mmCIF file of N, CA and C in Angstrom:
data_model
loop_
_atom_site.group_PDB
_atom_site.id
_atom_site.type_symbol
_atom_site.label_atom_id
_atom_site.label_comp_id
_atom_site.label_asym_id
_atom_site.label_seq_id
_atom_site.Cartn_x
_atom_site.Cartn_y
_atom_site.Cartn_z
ATOM 1 N N GLN A 1 55.793 126.623 66.079
ATOM 2 C CA GLN A 1 57.073 127.304 65.976
ATOM 3 C C GLN A 1 57.379 127.567 64.509
ATOM 4 N N VAL A 2 57.760 128.819 64.220
ATOM 5 C CA VAL A 2 58.072 129.183 62.844
ATOM 6 C C VAL A 2 59.435 128.636 62.468
ATOM 7 N N GLN A 3 59.500 127.996 61.315
ATOM 8 C CA GLN A 3 60.775 127.524 60.788
ATOM 9 C C GLN A 3 60.917 128.018 59.361
ATOM 10 N N LEU A 4 62.117 128.432 59.023
ATOM 11 C CA LEU A 4 62.412 128.925 57.688
ATOM 12 C C LEU A 4 63.452 128.029 57.034
ATOM 13 N N VAL A 5 63.290 127.778 55.739
ATOM 14 C CA VAL A 5 64.227 126.926 55.011
ATOM 15 C C VAL A 5 64.659 127.649 53.747
ATOM 16 N N GLU A 6 65.966 127.920 53.640
ATOM 17 C CA GLU A 6 66.499 128.581 52.451
ATOM 18 C C GLU A 6 66.966 127.535 51.444
ATOM 19 N N SER A 7 66.970 127.938 50.187
ATOM 20 C CA SER A 7 67.525 127.111 49.122
ATOM 21 C C SER A 7 67.948 128.017 47.974
ATOM 22 N N GLY A 8 68.733 127.447 47.053
ATOM 23 C CA GLY A 8 69.098 128.182 45.860
ATOM 24 C C GLY A 8 70.532 128.673 45.813
ATOM 25 N N GLY A 9 71.281 128.464 46.871
ATOM 26 C CA GLY A 9 72.677 128.893 46.850
ATOM 27 C C GLY A 9 73.520 127.998 45.956
ATOM 28 N N GLY A 10 74.778 128.402 45.783
ATOM 29 C CA GLY A 10 75.671 127.601 44.956
ATOM 30 C C GLY A 10 76.868 128.393 44.499
ATOM 31 N N LEU A 11 77.575 127.818 43.529
ATOM 32 C CA LEU A 11 78.759 128.440 42.948
ATOM 33 C C LEU A 11 78.384 129.079 41.620
ATOM 34 N N VAL A 12 78.765 130.333 41.440
ATOM 35 C CA VAL A 12 78.448 131.047 40.208
ATOM 36 C C VAL A 12 79.633 131.926 39.835
ATOM 37 N N GLN A 13 79.807 132.139 38.541
ATOM 38 C CA GLN A 13 80.894 132.994 38.072
ATOM 39 C C GLN A 13 80.534 134.470 38.246
ATOM 40 N N PRO A 14 81.532 135.323 38.362
ATOM 41 C CA PRO A 14 81.243 136.765 38.428
ATOM 42 C C PRO A 14 80.398 137.200 37.236
ATOM 43 N N GLY A 15 79.409 138.037 37.522
ATOM 44 C CA GLY A 15 78.478 138.475 36.497
ATOM 45 C C GLY A 15 77.256 137.603 36.356
ATOM 46 N N GLY A 16 77.260 136.462 37.020
ATOM 47 C CA GLY A 16 76.144 135.530 36.931
ATOM 48 C C GLY A 16 75.001 135.891 37.862
ATOM 49 N N SER A 17 73.999 135.015 37.874
ATOM 50 C CA SER A 17 72.791 135.237 38.672
ATOM 51 C C SER A 17 72.428 133.999 39.471
ATOM 52 N N LEU A 18 71.774 134.241 40.591
ATOM 53 C CA LEU A 18 71.193 133.180 41.409
ATOM 54 C C LEU A 18 69.887 133.703 41.988
ATOM 55 N N ARG A 19 68.965 132.783 42.280
ATOM 56 C CA ARG A 19 67.757 133.158 43.000
ATOM 57 C C ARG A 19 67.665 132.299 44.251
ATOM 58 N N LEU A 20 67.622 132.975 45.388
ATOM 59 C CA LEU A 20 67.452 132.298 46.663
ATOM 60 C C LEU A 20 65.974 132.260 47.021
ATOM 61 N N SER A 21 65.569 131.159 47.644
ATOM 62 C CA SER A 21 64.188 131.012 48.088
ATOM 63 C C SER A 21 64.161 130.765 49.588
ATOM 64 N N CYS A 22 63.104 131.250 50.221
ATOM 65 C CA CYS A 22 62.907 131.037 51.649
ATOM 66 C C CYS A 22 61.480 130.564 51.843
ATOM 67 N N ALA A 23 61.332 129.389 52.412
ATOM 68 C CA ALA A 23 60.007 128.804 52.633
ATOM 69 C C ALA A 23 59.680 128.817 54.118
ATOM 70 N N GLY A 24 58.445 129.195 54.417
ATOM 71 C CA GLY A 24 57.980 129.196 55.799
ATOM 72 C C GLY A 24 56.594 128.620 55.893
ATOM 73 N N PRO A 25 56.062 128.519 57.110
ATOM 74 C CA PRO A 25 54.749 127.911 57.292
ATOM 75 C C PRO A 25 53.621 128.885 56.993
ATOM 76 N N GLY A 26 52.520 128.337 56.493
ATOM 77 C CA GLY A 26 51.308 129.105 56.315
ATOM 78 C C GLY A 26 51.511 130.355 55.498
ATOM 79 N N ASN A 27 50.890 131.441 55.916
ATOM 80 C CA ASN A 27 50.937 132.701 55.185
ATOM 81 C C ASN A 27 51.584 133.793 56.040
ATOM 82 N N ILE A 28 52.651 133.408 56.783
ATOM 83 C CA ILE A 28 53.251 134.350 57.728
ATOM 84 C C ILE A 28 53.870 135.560 57.047
ATOM 85 N N PHE A 29 54.289 135.390 55.797
ATOM 86 C CA PHE A 29 55.031 136.467 55.151
ATOM 87 C C PHE A 29 54.165 137.695 54.891
ATOM 88 N N SER A 30 52.848 137.536 54.963
ATOM 89 C CA SER A 30 51.983 138.697 54.754
ATOM 90 C C SER A 30 51.904 139.574 55.990
ATOM 91 N N ILE A 31 52.345 139.063 57.154
ATOM 92 C CA ILE A 31 52.296 139.859 58.373
ATOM 93 C C ILE A 31 53.661 140.043 59.018
ATOM 94 N N TYR A 32 54.647 139.244 58.600
ATOM 95 C CA TYR A 32 55.987 139.354 59.147
ATOM 96 C C TYR A 32 56.831 140.288 58.290
ATOM 97 N N ARG A 33 57.762 140.973 58.938
ATOM 98 C CA ARG A 33 58.806 141.655 58.208
ATOM 99 C C ARG A 33 59.840 140.604 57.820
ATOM 100 N N MET A 34 60.152 140.524 56.531
ATOM 101 C CA MET A 34 61.090 139.523 56.034
ATOM 102 C C MET A 34 62.377 140.180 55.580
ATOM 103 N N GLY A 35 63.483 139.475 55.770
ATOM 104 C CA GLY A 35 64.754 140.020 55.343
ATOM 105 C C GLY A 35 65.723 138.931 54.919
ATOM 106 N N TRP A 36 66.626 139.314 54.051
ATOM 107 C CA TRP A 36 67.767 138.472 53.690
ATOM 108 C C TRP A 36 69.011 139.130 54.255
ATOM 109 N N TYR A 37 69.806 138.339 54.982
ATOM 110 C CA TYR A 37 71.060 138.790 55.541
ATOM 111 C C TYR A 37 72.177 137.909 54.974
ATOM 112 N N ARG A 38 73.400 138.390 55.118
ATOM 113 C CA ARG A 38 74.531 137.562 54.727
ATOM 114 C C ARG A 38 75.687 137.763 55.695
ATOM 115 N N GLN A 39 76.528 136.733 55.770
ATOM 116 C CA GLN A 39 77.705 136.798 56.621
ATOM 117 C C GLN A 39 78.874 136.150 55.901
ATOM 118 N N ALA A 40 79.873 136.967 55.637
ATOM 119 C CA ALA A 40 81.099 136.483 55.014
ATOM 120 C C ALA A 40 82.090 136.103 56.116
ATOM 121 N N PRO A 41 83.064 135.252 55.799
ATOM 122 C CA PRO A 41 84.045 134.847 56.811
ATOM 123 C C PRO A 41 84.754 136.036 57.431
ATOM 124 N N GLY A 42 84.787 136.076 58.746
ATOM 125 C CA GLY A 42 85.476 137.147 59.449
ATOM 126 C C GLY A 42 84.721 138.461 59.509
ATOM 127 N N LYS A 43 83.483 138.478 59.009
ATOM 128 C CA LYS A 43 82.700 139.708 58.994
ATOM 129 C C LYS A 43 81.393 139.516 59.771
ATOM 130 N N GLN A 44 80.801 140.647 60.151
ATOM 131 C CA GLN A 44 79.518 140.597 60.843
ATOM 132 C C GLN A 44 78.393 140.328 59.855
ATOM 133 N N ARG A 45 77.323 139.756 60.390
ATOM 134 C CA ARG A 45 76.138 139.540 59.566
ATOM 135 C C ARG A 45 75.542 140.898 59.209
ATOM 136 N N GLU A 46 75.146 141.059 57.946
ATOM 137 C CA GLU A 46 74.609 142.341 57.491
ATOM 138 C C GLU A 46 73.307 142.144 56.738
ATOM 139 N N LEU A 47 72.448 143.153 56.824
ATOM 140 C CA LEU A 47 71.193 143.134 56.082
ATOM 141 C C LEU A 47 71.477 143.372 54.605
ATOM 142 N N VAL A 48 70.931 142.515 53.769
ATOM 143 C CA VAL A 48 71.048 142.659 52.315
ATOM 144 C C VAL A 48 69.795 143.320 51.749
ATOM 145 N N ALA A 49 68.631 142.795 52.141
ATOM 146 C CA ALA A 49 67.367 143.317 51.626
ATOM 147 C C ALA A 49 66.251 142.971 52.593
ATOM 148 N N GLY A 50 65.243 143.843 52.654
ATOM 149 C CA GLY A 50 64.108 143.606 53.518
ATOM 150 C C GLY A 50 62.809 143.973 52.825
ATOM 151 N N ILE A 51 61.716 143.369 53.287
ATOM 152 C CA ILE A 51 60.396 143.689 52.756
ATOM 153 C C ILE A 51 59.390 143.614 53.893
ATOM 154 N N ILE A 52 58.530 144.650 53.991
ATOM 155 C CA ILE A 52 57.532 144.694 55.055
ATOM 156 C C ILE A 52 56.180 144.260 54.502
ATOM 157 N N PRO A 53 55.205 143.986 55.377
ATOM 158 C CA PRO A 53 53.915 143.489 54.888
ATOM 159 C C PRO A 53 53.268 144.345 53.813
ATOM 160 N N GLY A 54 53.448 145.658 53.861
ATOM 161 C CA GLY A 54 52.849 146.509 52.840
ATOM 162 C C GLY A 54 53.546 146.429 51.495
ATOM 163 N N GLY A 55 54.717 145.797 51.453
ATOM 164 C CA GLY A 55 55.426 145.608 50.195
ATOM 165 C C GLY A 55 56.628 146.517 50.001
ATOM 166 N N THR A 56 56.811 147.492 50.903
ATOM 167 C CA THR A 56 57.974 148.377 50.788
ATOM 168 C C THR A 56 59.254 147.573 51.010
ATOM 169 N N THR A 57 60.252 147.861 50.173
ATOM 170 C CA THR A 57 61.527 147.143 50.256
ATOM 171 C C THR A 57 62.662 148.103 50.577
ATOM 172 N N ASN A 58 63.736 147.558 51.089
ATOM 173 C CA ASN A 58 64.957 148.330 51.299
ATOM 174 C C ASN A 58 66.142 147.429 51.027
ATOM 175 N N TYR A 59 67.255 148.049 50.618
ATOM 176 C CA TYR A 59 68.436 147.298 50.208
ATOM 177 C C TYR A 59 69.701 147.929 50.772
ATOM 178 N N ALA A 60 70.707 147.094 50.981
ATOM 179 C CA ALA A 60 72.030 147.607 51.285
ATOM 180 C C ALA A 60 72.552 148.337 50.056
ATOM 181 N N ASP A 61 73.324 149.389 50.279
ATOM 182 C CA ASP A 61 73.852 150.164 49.146
ATOM 183 C C ASP A 61 74.656 149.280 48.201
ATOM 184 N N SER A 62 75.334 148.292 48.744
ATOM 185 C CA SER A 62 76.223 147.460 47.937
ATOM 186 C C SER A 62 75.483 146.565 46.941
ATOM 187 N N VAL A 63 74.162 146.381 47.139
ATOM 188 C CA VAL A 63 73.416 145.484 46.247
ATOM 189 C C VAL A 63 72.312 146.201 45.475
ATOM 190 N N LYS A 64 72.115 147.474 45.727
ATOM 191 C CA LYS A 64 71.060 148.214 45.029
ATOM 192 C C LYS A 64 71.256 148.148 43.525
ATOM 193 N N GLY A 65 70.168 147.867 42.812
ATOM 194 C CA GLY A 65 70.228 147.767 41.365
ATOM 195 C C GLY A 65 70.631 146.395 40.864
ATOM 196 N N ARG A 66 71.095 145.516 41.782
ATOM 197 C CA ARG A 66 71.511 144.176 41.373
ATOM 198 C C ARG A 66 70.639 143.091 41.997
ATOM 199 N N PHE A 67 70.170 143.320 43.219
ATOM 200 C CA PHE A 67 69.375 142.323 43.946
ATOM 201 C C PHE A 67 67.933 142.810 44.063
ATOM 202 N N THR A 68 67.015 141.856 44.070
ATOM 203 C CA THR A 68 65.598 142.171 44.241
ATOM 204 C C THR A 68 64.963 141.179 45.203
ATOM 205 N N ILE A 69 64.329 141.701 46.256
ATOM 206 C CA ILE A 69 63.580 140.859 47.177
ATOM 207 C C ILE A 69 62.120 140.897 46.777
ATOM 208 N N SER A 70 61.465 139.742 46.845
ATOM 209 C CA SER A 70 60.051 139.688 46.491
ATOM 210 C C SER A 70 59.362 138.643 47.353
ATOM 211 N N ARG A 71 58.046 138.786 47.389
ATOM 212 C CA ARG A 71 57.238 137.892 48.226
ATOM 213 C C ARG A 71 56.035 137.469 47.400
ATOM 214 N N ALA A 72 55.761 136.210 47.341
ATOM 215 C CA ALA A 72 54.608 135.717 46.598
ATOM 216 C C ALA A 72 53.415 135.676 47.539
ATOM 217 N N ASN A 73 52.333 136.393 47.197
ATOM 218 C CA ASN A 73 51.125 136.418 48.016
ATOM 219 C C ASN A 73 49.932 135.852 47.264
ATOM 220 N N PRO A 74 49.034 135.077 47.882
ATOM 221 C CA PRO A 74 49.259 134.453 49.178
ATOM 222 C C PRO A 74 50.211 133.274 49.037
ATOM 223 N N SER A 75 51.211 133.270 49.868
ATOM 224 C CA SER A 75 52.228 132.254 49.713
ATOM 225 C C SER A 75 53.066 132.178 50.957
ATOM 226 N N ASN A 76 53.865 131.185 51.005
ATOM 227 C CA ASN A 76 54.816 131.075 52.092
ATOM 228 C C ASN A 76 56.239 131.158 51.572
ATOM 229 N N MET A 77 56.448 131.929 50.480
ATOM 230 C CA MET A 77 57.775 132.018 49.870
ATOM 231 C C MET A 77 58.238 133.472 49.769
ATOM 232 N N VAL A 78 59.529 133.668 50.065
ATOM 233 C CA VAL A 78 60.200 134.943 49.825
ATOM 234 C C VAL A 78 61.437 134.645 48.995
ATOM 235 N N TYR A 79 61.736 135.522 48.054
ATOM 236 C CA TYR A 79 62.838 135.284 47.121
ATOM 237 C C TYR A 79 63.850 136.424 47.176
ATOM 238 N N LEU A 80 65.082 136.092 46.795
ATOM 239 C CA LEU A 80 66.104 137.108 46.576
ATOM 240 C C LEU A 80 66.741 136.811 45.218
ATOM 241 N N GLN A 81 66.403 137.635 44.235
ATOM 242 C CA GLN A 81 67.012 137.515 42.915
ATOM 243 C C GLN A 81 68.305 138.300 42.915
ATOM 244 N N MET A 82 69.407 137.638 42.605
ATOM 245 C CA MET A 82 70.723 138.268 42.641
ATOM 246 C C MET A 82 71.322 138.240 41.238
ATOM 247 N N ASN A 83 71.545 139.407 40.683
ATOM 248 C CA ASN A 83 72.127 139.541 39.347
ATOM 249 C C ASN A 83 73.469 140.244 39.435
ATOM 250 N N SER A 84 74.249 140.133 38.376
ATOM 251 C CA SER A 84 75.559 140.793 38.302
ATOM 252 C C SER A 84 76.378 140.506 39.551
ATOM 253 N N LEU A 85 76.441 139.256 39.921
ATOM 254 C CA LEU A 85 77.118 138.881 41.159
ATOM 255 C C LEU A 85 78.613 139.169 41.091
ATOM 256 N N LYS A 86 79.152 139.546 42.249
ATOM 257 C CA LYS A 86 80.561 139.890 42.378
ATOM 258 C C LYS A 86 81.216 138.966 43.412
ATOM 259 N N PRO A 87 82.516 138.790 43.342
ATOM 260 C CA PRO A 87 83.191 137.953 44.345
ATOM 261 C C PRO A 87 82.900 138.407 45.777
ATOM 262 N N GLU A 88 82.732 139.702 45.980
ATOM 263 C CA GLU A 88 82.456 140.198 47.330
ATOM 264 C C GLU A 88 81.055 139.872 47.811
ATOM 265 N N ASP A 89 80.213 139.296 46.967
ATOM 266 C CA ASP A 89 78.904 138.822 47.395
ATOM 267 C C ASP A 89 78.985 137.428 48.029
ATOM 268 N N THR A 90 80.152 136.834 47.981
ATOM 269 C CA THR A 90 80.335 135.512 48.571
ATOM 270 C C THR A 90 80.067 135.549 50.070
ATOM 271 N N ALA A 91 79.162 134.693 50.533
ATOM 272 C CA ALA A 91 78.768 134.670 51.941
ATOM 273 C C ALA A 91 77.750 133.566 52.151
ATOM 274 N N VAL A 92 77.435 133.331 53.418
ATOM 275 C CA VAL A 92 76.267 132.524 53.746
ATOM 276 C C VAL A 92 75.080 133.480 53.860
ATOM 277 N N TYR A 93 74.010 133.171 53.156
ATOM 278 C CA TYR A 93 72.824 134.013 53.134
ATOM 279 C C TYR A 93 71.740 133.391 54.012
ATOM 280 N N TYR A 94 71.141 134.248 54.851
ATOM 281 C CA TYR A 94 70.134 133.793 55.806
ATOM 282 C C TYR A 94 68.814 134.519 55.571
ATOM 283 N N CYS A 95 67.743 133.787 55.690
ATOM 284 C CA CYS A 95 66.401 134.356 55.671
ATOM 285 C C CYS A 95 65.983 134.657 57.109
ATOM 286 N N ASN A 96 65.289 135.779 57.302
ATOM 287 C CA ASN A 96 64.871 136.196 58.641
ATOM 288 C C ASN A 96 63.423 136.664 58.610
ATOM 289 N N ALA A 97 62.673 136.297 59.660
ATOM 290 C CA ALA A 97 61.287 136.730 59.814
ATOM 291 C C ALA A 97 61.107 137.366 61.188
ATOM 292 N N ARG A 98 60.486 138.556 61.212
ATOM 293 C CA ARG A 98 60.279 139.253 62.481
ATOM 294 C C ARG A 98 58.838 139.712 62.594
ATOM 295 N N TYR A 99 58.262 139.476 63.799
ATOM 296 C CA TYR A 99 56.922 139.953 64.103
ATOM 297 C C TYR A 99 56.854 140.168 65.596
ATOM 298 N N GLY A 100 56.816 141.405 66.023
ATOM 299 C CA GLY A 100 56.843 141.686 67.447
ATOM 300 C C GLY A 100 58.134 141.175 68.055
ATOM 301 N N ALA A 101 58.009 140.342 69.079
ATOM 302 C CA ALA A 101 59.172 139.779 69.751
ATOM 303 C C ALA A 101 59.683 138.521 69.056
ATOM 304 N N ILE A 102 58.995 138.095 68.018
ATOM 305 C CA ILE A 102 59.392 136.885 67.294
ATOM 306 C C ILE A 102 60.488 137.241 66.292
ATOM 307 N N ASP A 103 61.587 136.500 66.340
ATOM 308 C CA ASP A 103 62.728 136.748 65.463
ATOM 309 C C ASP A 103 63.276 135.378 65.070
ATOM 310 N N VAL A 104 63.043 134.979 63.830
ATOM 311 C CA VAL A 104 63.355 133.618 63.391
ATOM 312 C C VAL A 104 64.365 133.662 62.251
ATOM 313 N N TRP A 105 65.317 132.715 62.293
ATOM 314 C CA TRP A 105 66.351 132.624 61.256
ATOM 315 C C TRP A 105 66.317 131.251 60.599
ATOM 316 N N GLY A 106 66.642 131.220 59.322
ATOM 317 C CA GLY A 106 66.848 129.964 58.637
ATOM 318 C C GLY A 106 68.255 129.462 58.895
ATOM 319 N N GLN A 107 68.576 128.321 58.300
ATOM 320 C CA GLN A 107 69.873 127.694 58.553
ATOM 321 C C GLN A 107 70.988 128.266 57.668
ATOM 322 N N GLY A 108 70.610 129.006 56.649
ATOM 323 C CA GLY A 108 71.587 129.634 55.760
ATOM 324 C C GLY A 108 71.874 128.798 54.528
ATOM 325 N N THR A 109 72.245 129.493 53.463
ATOM 326 C CA THR A 109 72.644 128.829 52.223
ATOM 327 C C THR A 109 73.881 129.538 51.676
ATOM 328 N N GLN A 110 74.867 128.754 51.264
ATOM 329 C CA GLN A 110 76.148 129.312 50.820
ATOM 330 C C GLN A 110 76.050 129.817 49.386
ATOM 331 N N VAL A 111 76.531 131.027 49.184
ATOM 332 C CA VAL A 111 76.678 131.598 47.840
ATOM 333 C C VAL A 111 78.156 131.900 47.633
ATOM 334 N N THR A 112 78.729 131.328 46.577
ATOM 335 C CA THR A 112 80.129 131.549 46.258
ATOM 336 C C THR A 112 80.235 132.088 44.842
ATOM 337 N N VAL A 113 80.863 133.250 44.709
ATOM 338 C CA VAL A 113 81.044 133.879 43.409
ATOM 339 C C VAL A 113 82.528 133.842 43.087
ATOM 340 N N SER A 114 82.862 133.018 42.109
ATOM 341 C CA SER A 114 84.276 132.814 41.788
ATOM 342 C C SER A 114 84.412 132.293 40.371
ATOM 343 N N SER A 115 85.524 132.659 39.742
ATOM 344 C CA SER A 115 85.807 132.132 38.411
ATOM 345 C C SER A 115 86.702 130.912 38.506
#
């Protein structure tokens, strides 16, 4: 069974940076579509960034130019580098892995942007 573990969240001031990490088993990230999602209180979960096995990435308009998703190959790690953080980036961030009918979520890590 695939399990994902996120880390790297925390409290940061506006304009600051954080890097989130997602660890999984073996070398699944080379064949799974990986994504970072977030959910703020009272809001629906939304896609922040995604990366497919070929390396193509996509981002939500709200984070383009500030966030970068990357995957270490061969590795079991996916990262989300977040720069120029804003209070509206405050949310629980989740790592997601998809392959066919397989859809796996991590437990989430809290990111709070506040002065």
